[in-house]
Amino acid sequence: MTWNRPNRMHVIRESEANGSIAEVYSDIKSTLSLPQVPLFFQMCAACGPFLPQFWEAAKPVVHTRAFVTAAQRLRADA
């Protein structure tokens, strides 16, 4: 399914991010050891104050063994 231009999800790209969004992007990249911010987080950033609150709640999960194990399995399957 393709998105019609008027209906496409809005994203906040790294180059467009400023303030708290830029800080969260930096923290996401650092925490997840990624070279760029995944599109999912860029879409979350377009939803007002959602991304900082979401990342605050999700970040502790990233440090669990279950998350690391699941990420390794996904990486291997990809």
PDB file of C-alpha atoms in Angstrom:
ATOM      1  CA  MET A   1       0.000   0.000   0.000  1.00  0.00           C
ATOM      2  CA  THR A   2       1.373   3.398  -0.935  1.00  0.00           C
ATOM      3  CA  TRP A   3       0.613   6.643   0.844  1.00  0.00           C
ATOM      4  CA  ASN A   4      -0.898   9.500  -1.105  1.00  0.00           C
ATOM      5  CA  ARG A   5       1.195  12.603  -0.664  1.00  0.00           C
ATOM      6  CA  PRO A   6      -1.393  14.470   1.487  1.00  0.00           C
ATOM      7  CA  ASN A   7      -1.802  11.419   3.734  1.00  0.00           C
ATOM      8  CA  ARG A   8       1.857  10.565   4.322  1.00  0.00           C
ATOM      9  CA  MET A   9       3.104  10.394   7.864  1.00  0.00           C
ATOM     10  CA  HIS A  10       5.041  13.473   8.878  1.00  0.00           C
ATOM     11  CA  VAL A  11       8.518  12.900  10.272  1.00  0.00           C
ATOM     12  CA  ILE A  12      11.081  15.111  11.965  1.00  0.00           C
ATOM     13  CA  ARG A  13      14.410  14.277  10.363  1.00  0.00           C
ATOM     14  CA  GLU A  14      17.635  14.575  12.328  1.00  0.00           C
ATOM     15  CA  SER A  15      18.606  17.669  10.331  1.00  0.00           C
ATOM     16  CA  GLU A  16      15.290  19.319  11.309  1.00  0.00           C
ATOM     17  CA  ALA A  17      15.404  18.395  15.002  1.00  0.00           C
ATOM     18  CA  ASN A  18      16.141  20.999  17.635  1.00  0.00           C
ATOM     19  CA  GLY A  19      15.805  21.397  21.374  1.00  0.00           C
ATOM     20  CA  SER A  20      14.514  18.411  23.305  1.00  0.00           C
ATOM     21  CA  ILE A  21      13.925  16.359  20.135  1.00  0.00           C
ATOM     22  CA  ALA A  22      17.580  16.732  19.116  1.00  0.00           C
ATOM     23  CA  GLU A  23      18.632  15.680  22.635  1.00  0.00           C
ATOM     24  CA  VAL A  24      16.379  12.610  22.522  1.00  0.00           C
ATOM     25  CA  TYR A  25      17.681  11.714  19.049  1.00  0.00           C
ATOM     26  CA  SER A  26      21.241  11.900  20.334  1.00  0.00           C
ATOM     27  CA  ASP A  27      20.348   9.740  23.336  1.00  0.00           C
ATOM     28  CA  ILE A  28      18.586   7.170  21.128  1.00  0.00           C
ATOM     29  CA  LYS A  29      21.584   6.877  18.811  1.00  0.00           C
ATOM     30  CA  SER A  30      23.968   6.607  21.747  1.00  0.00           C
ATOM     31  CA  THR A  31      21.891   4.117  23.734  1.00  0.00           C
ATOM     32  CA  LEU A  32      21.102   1.873  20.777  1.00  0.00           C
ATOM     33  CA  SER A  33      24.560   2.299  19.164  1.00  0.00           C
ATOM     34  CA  LEU A  34      23.044   3.408  15.879  1.00  0.00           C
ATOM     35  CA  PRO A  35      24.497   5.728  13.234  1.00  0.00           C
ATOM     36  CA  GLN A  36      21.107   7.346  12.585  1.00  0.00           C
ATOM     37  CA  VAL A  37      17.710   7.692  14.231  1.00  0.00           C
ATOM     38  CA  PRO A  38      15.253   5.007  13.044  1.00  0.00           C
ATOM     39  CA  LEU A  39      12.230   6.220  11.103  1.00  0.00           C
ATOM     40  CA  PHE A  40       9.891   4.990  13.859  1.00  0.00           C
ATOM     41  CA  PHE A  41      11.334   7.551  16.299  1.00  0.00           C
ATOM     42  CA  GLN A  42      11.239  10.296  13.657  1.00  0.00           C
ATOM     43  CA  MET A  43       7.514   9.646  13.235  1.00  0.00           C
ATOM     44  CA  CYS A  44       7.002   9.642  17.016  1.00  0.00           C
ATOM     45  CA  ALA A  45       8.725  13.031  17.199  1.00  0.00           C
ATOM     46  CA  ALA A  46       6.112  14.506  14.859  1.00  0.00           C
ATOM     47  CA  CYS A  47       3.394  13.764  17.449  1.00  0.00           C
ATOM     48  CA  GLY A  48       3.980  16.730  19.719  1.00  0.00           C
ATOM     49  CA  PRO A  49       5.554  15.950  23.110  1.00  0.00           C
ATOM     50  CA  PHE A  50       5.168  12.180  22.640  1.00  0.00           C
ATOM     51  CA  LEU A  51       8.776  11.211  21.803  1.00  0.00           C
ATOM     52  CA  PRO A  52      10.513  12.522  24.964  1.00  0.00           C
ATOM     53  CA  GLN A  53       7.881  10.839  27.160  1.00  0.00           C
ATOM     54  CA  PHE A  54       7.988   7.612  25.159  1.00  0.00           C
ATOM     55  CA  TRP A  55      11.786   7.450  25.234  1.00  0.00           C
ATOM     56  CA  GLU A  56      11.843   8.133  28.988  1.00  0.00           C
ATOM     57  CA  ALA A  57       9.562   5.118  29.491  1.00  0.00           C
ATOM     58  CA  ALA A  58      11.249   2.872  26.897  1.00  0.00           C
ATOM     59  CA  LYS A  59      14.913   3.568  27.683  1.00  0.00           C
ATOM     60  CA  PRO A  60      15.055   1.375  30.833  1.00  0.00           C
ATOM     61  CA  VAL A  61      13.743  -1.570  28.783  1.00  0.00           C
ATOM     62  CA  VAL A  62      16.647  -1.209  26.341  1.00  0.00           C
ATOM     63  CA  HIS A  63      19.063  -2.064  29.152  1.00  0.00           C
ATOM     64  CA  THR A  64      17.404  -5.386  29.998  1.00  0.00           C
ATOM     65  CA  ARG A  65      18.717  -8.794  29.008  1.00  0.00           C
ATOM     66  CA  ALA A  66      15.382  -9.639  27.350  1.00  0.00           C
ATOM     67  CA  PHE A  67      15.688  -6.645  25.018  1.00  0.00           C
ATOM     68  CA  VAL A  68      19.270  -7.474  24.074  1.00  0.00           C
ATOM     69  CA  THR A  69      18.354 -11.105  23.397  1.00  0.00           C
ATOM     70  CA  ALA A  70      15.367 -10.120  21.262  1.00  0.00           C
ATOM     71  CA  ALA A  71      17.468  -7.591  19.331  1.00  0.00           C
ATOM     72  CA  GLN A  72      20.127 -10.219  18.632  1.00  0.00           C
ATOM     73  CA  ARG A  73      17.484 -12.637  17.330  1.00  0.00           C
ATOM     74  CA  LEU A  74      15.957  -9.967  15.087  1.00  0.00           C
ATOM     75  CA  ARG A  75      19.389  -9.037  13.782  1.00  0.00           C
ATOM     76  CA  ALA A  76      20.173 -12.677  13.017  1.00  0.00           C
ATOM     77  CA  ASP A  77      16.835 -13.228  11.270  1.00  0.00           C
ATOM     78  CA  ALA A  78      17.255 -10.094   9.182  1.00  0.00           C
TER      79      ALA A  78
END
